[in-house]
GROMACS .gro file of C-alpha atoms in nm:
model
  155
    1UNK     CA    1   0.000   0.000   0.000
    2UNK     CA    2   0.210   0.285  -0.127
    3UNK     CA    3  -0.029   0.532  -0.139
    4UNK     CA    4  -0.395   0.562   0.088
    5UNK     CA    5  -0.635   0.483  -0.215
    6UNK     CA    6  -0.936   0.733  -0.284
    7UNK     CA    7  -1.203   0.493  -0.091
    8UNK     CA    8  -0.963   0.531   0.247
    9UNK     CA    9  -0.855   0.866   0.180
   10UNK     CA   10  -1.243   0.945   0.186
   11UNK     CA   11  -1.341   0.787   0.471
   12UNK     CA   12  -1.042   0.958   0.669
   13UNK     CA   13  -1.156   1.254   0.536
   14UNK     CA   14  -1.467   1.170   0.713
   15UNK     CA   15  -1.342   1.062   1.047
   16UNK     CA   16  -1.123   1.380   1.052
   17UNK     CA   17  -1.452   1.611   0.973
   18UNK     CA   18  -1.717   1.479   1.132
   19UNK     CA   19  -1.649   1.173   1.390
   20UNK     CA   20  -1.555   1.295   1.744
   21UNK     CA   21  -1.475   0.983   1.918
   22UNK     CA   22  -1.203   0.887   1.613
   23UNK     CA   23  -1.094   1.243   1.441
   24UNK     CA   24  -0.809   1.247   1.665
   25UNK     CA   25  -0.667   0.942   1.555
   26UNK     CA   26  -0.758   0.972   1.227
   27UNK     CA   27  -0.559   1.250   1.184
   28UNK     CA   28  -0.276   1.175   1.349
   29UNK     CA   29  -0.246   0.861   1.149
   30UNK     CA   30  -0.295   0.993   0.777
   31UNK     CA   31  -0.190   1.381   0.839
   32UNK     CA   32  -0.283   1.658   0.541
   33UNK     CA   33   0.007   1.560   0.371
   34UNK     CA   34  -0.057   1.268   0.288
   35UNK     CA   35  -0.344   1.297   0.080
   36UNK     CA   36  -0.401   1.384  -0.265
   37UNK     CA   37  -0.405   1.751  -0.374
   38UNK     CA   38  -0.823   1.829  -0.316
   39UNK     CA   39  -0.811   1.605  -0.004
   40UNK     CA   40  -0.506   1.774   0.120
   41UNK     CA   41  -0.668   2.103   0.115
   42UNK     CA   42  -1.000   1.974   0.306
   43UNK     CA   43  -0.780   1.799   0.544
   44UNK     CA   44  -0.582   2.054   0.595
   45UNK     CA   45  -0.869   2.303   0.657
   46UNK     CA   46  -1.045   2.028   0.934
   47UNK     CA   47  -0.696   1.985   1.153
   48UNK     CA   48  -0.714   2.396   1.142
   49UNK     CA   49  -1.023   2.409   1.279
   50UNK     CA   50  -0.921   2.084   1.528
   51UNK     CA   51  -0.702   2.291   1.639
   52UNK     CA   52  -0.843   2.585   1.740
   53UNK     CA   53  -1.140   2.451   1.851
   54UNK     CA   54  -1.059   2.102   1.985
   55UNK     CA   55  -1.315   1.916   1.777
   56UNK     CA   56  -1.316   1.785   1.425
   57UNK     CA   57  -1.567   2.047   1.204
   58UNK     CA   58  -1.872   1.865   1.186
   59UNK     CA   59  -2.165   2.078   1.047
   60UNK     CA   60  -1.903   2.363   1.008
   61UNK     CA   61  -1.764   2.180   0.765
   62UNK     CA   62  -1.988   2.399   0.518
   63UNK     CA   63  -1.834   2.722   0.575
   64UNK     CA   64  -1.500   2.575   0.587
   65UNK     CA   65  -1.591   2.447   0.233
   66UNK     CA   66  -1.669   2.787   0.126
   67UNK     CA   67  -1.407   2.953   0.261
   68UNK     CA   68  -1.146   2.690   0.099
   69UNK     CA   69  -1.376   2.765  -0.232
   70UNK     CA   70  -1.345   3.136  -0.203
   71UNK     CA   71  -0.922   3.116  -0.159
   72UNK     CA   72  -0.892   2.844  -0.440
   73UNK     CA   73  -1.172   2.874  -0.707
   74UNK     CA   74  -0.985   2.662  -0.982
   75UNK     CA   75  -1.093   2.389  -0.728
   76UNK     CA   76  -1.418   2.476  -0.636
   77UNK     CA   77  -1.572   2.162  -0.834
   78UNK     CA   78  -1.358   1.898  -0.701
   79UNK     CA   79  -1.404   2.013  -0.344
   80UNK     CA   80  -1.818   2.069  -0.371
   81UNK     CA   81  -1.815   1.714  -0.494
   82UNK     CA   82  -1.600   1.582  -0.250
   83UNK     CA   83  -1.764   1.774   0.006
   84UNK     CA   84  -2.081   1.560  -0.126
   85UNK     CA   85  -1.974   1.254  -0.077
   86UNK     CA   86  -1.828   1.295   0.285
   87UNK     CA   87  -2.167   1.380   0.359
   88UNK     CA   88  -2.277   1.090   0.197
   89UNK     CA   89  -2.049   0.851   0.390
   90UNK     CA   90  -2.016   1.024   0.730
   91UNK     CA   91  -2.241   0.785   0.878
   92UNK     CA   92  -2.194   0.447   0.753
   93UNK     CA   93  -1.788   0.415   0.787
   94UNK     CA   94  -1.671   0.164   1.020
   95UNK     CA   95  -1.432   0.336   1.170
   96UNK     CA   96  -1.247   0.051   1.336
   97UNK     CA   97  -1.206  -0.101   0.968
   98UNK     CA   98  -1.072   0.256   0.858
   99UNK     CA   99  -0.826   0.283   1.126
  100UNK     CA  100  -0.683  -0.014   1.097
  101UNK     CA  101  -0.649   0.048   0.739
  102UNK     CA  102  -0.433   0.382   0.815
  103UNK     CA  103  -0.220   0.190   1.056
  104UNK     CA  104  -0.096  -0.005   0.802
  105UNK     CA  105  -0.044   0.252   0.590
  106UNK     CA  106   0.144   0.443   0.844
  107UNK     CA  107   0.331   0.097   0.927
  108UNK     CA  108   0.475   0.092   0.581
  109UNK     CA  109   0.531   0.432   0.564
  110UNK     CA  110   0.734   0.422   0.881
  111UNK     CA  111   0.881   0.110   0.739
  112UNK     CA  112   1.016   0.262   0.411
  113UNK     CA  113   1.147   0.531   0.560
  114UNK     CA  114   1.312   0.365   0.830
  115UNK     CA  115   1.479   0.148   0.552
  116UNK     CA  116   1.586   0.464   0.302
  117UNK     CA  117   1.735   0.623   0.618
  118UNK     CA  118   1.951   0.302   0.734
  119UNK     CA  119   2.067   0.275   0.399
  120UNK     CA  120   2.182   0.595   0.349
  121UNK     CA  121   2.369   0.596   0.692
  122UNK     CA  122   2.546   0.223   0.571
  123UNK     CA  123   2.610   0.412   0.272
  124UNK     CA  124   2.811   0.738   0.421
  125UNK     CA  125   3.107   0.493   0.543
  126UNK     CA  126   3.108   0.619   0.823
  127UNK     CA  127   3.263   0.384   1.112
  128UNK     CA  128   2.988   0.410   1.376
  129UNK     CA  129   2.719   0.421   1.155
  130UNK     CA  130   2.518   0.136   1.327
  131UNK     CA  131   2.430   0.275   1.681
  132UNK     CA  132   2.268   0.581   1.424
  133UNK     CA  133   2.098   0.336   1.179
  134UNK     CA  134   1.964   0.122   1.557
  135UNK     CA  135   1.838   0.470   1.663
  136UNK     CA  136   1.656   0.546   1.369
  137UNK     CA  137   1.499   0.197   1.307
  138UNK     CA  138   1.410   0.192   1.629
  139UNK     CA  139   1.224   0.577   1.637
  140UNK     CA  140   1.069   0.474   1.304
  141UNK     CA  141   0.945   0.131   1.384
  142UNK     CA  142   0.782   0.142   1.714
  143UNK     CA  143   0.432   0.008   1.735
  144UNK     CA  144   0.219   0.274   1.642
  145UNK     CA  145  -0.055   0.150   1.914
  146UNK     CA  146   0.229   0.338   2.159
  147UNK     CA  147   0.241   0.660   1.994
  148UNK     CA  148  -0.168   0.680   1.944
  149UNK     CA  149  -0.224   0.590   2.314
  150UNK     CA  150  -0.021   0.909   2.430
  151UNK     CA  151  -0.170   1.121   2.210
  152UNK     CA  152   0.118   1.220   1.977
  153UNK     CA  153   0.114   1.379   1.700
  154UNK     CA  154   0.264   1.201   1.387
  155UNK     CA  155   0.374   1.424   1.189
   0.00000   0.00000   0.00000
């Protein structure tokens, strides 16, 4: 799974904008920039609002729209449709499903860069190269059940 397909990517979306039990994780699991360029923008506009007002959008999630319309018309028609069909979907995702497909995203992800990063260091020469590849297969690998259950951020 190199990249979250659209169906995921969605129902992220979703979680992020609407569910407040699972926004949280949601996010911090598949952050804004990991999502195509329309998604991106949504998602981007949702973890603003998270932010500020420590809940995902919800029925906000209209003005936000319009807003995100107003600063970027040339993508006013991809956004009002995908805007559609998170209302569509908002309450018939299993969540639990959806999560679990993120982690493993976010496993291989981690994964992949863990690797790139270990091979680079091997590749430098450099003598004591392995305590820095061990510390950054072990910061990129850790379960990411441990990381969600403290609250952190992933990104």
């Amino acid at each position: 799974m190199a990249d979250l397909n659209t169906t995921i990517q969605e129902n992220l979306l979703a979680l992020v904008c609407y569910d407040k039990e699972t926004h949280r994780v949601a996010l911090s699991l598949a952050p804004p920039s990991v999502y195509n360029p329309v998604f991106r923008d949504i998602a981007e506009a949702a973890s603003s609002h998270i932010d500020q007002w420590g809940e995902p959008p919800g029925e906000h999630m209209f003005d936000l729209m319009n807003a995100l319309c107003e600063r970027k018309p040339d993508i006013e028609e991809d956004a009002r449709q995908l805007f559609s069909t998170l209302n569509e979907i908002k309450d018939g995702i299993n969540s639990a499903y959806v999560i679990s497909q993120a982690k493993e995203f976010r496993r291989e992800q981690n994964l992949r860069t863990a690797l790139t990063k270990a091979t680079k260091l091997l590749q430098s020469g450099n003598e004591d190269c392995m305590n820095e590849i061990e510390i950054a297969l072990s910061t990129y690998l850790k379960p990411i059940e441990d990381s969600l259950r403290m609250g952190t951020r992933l990104w």
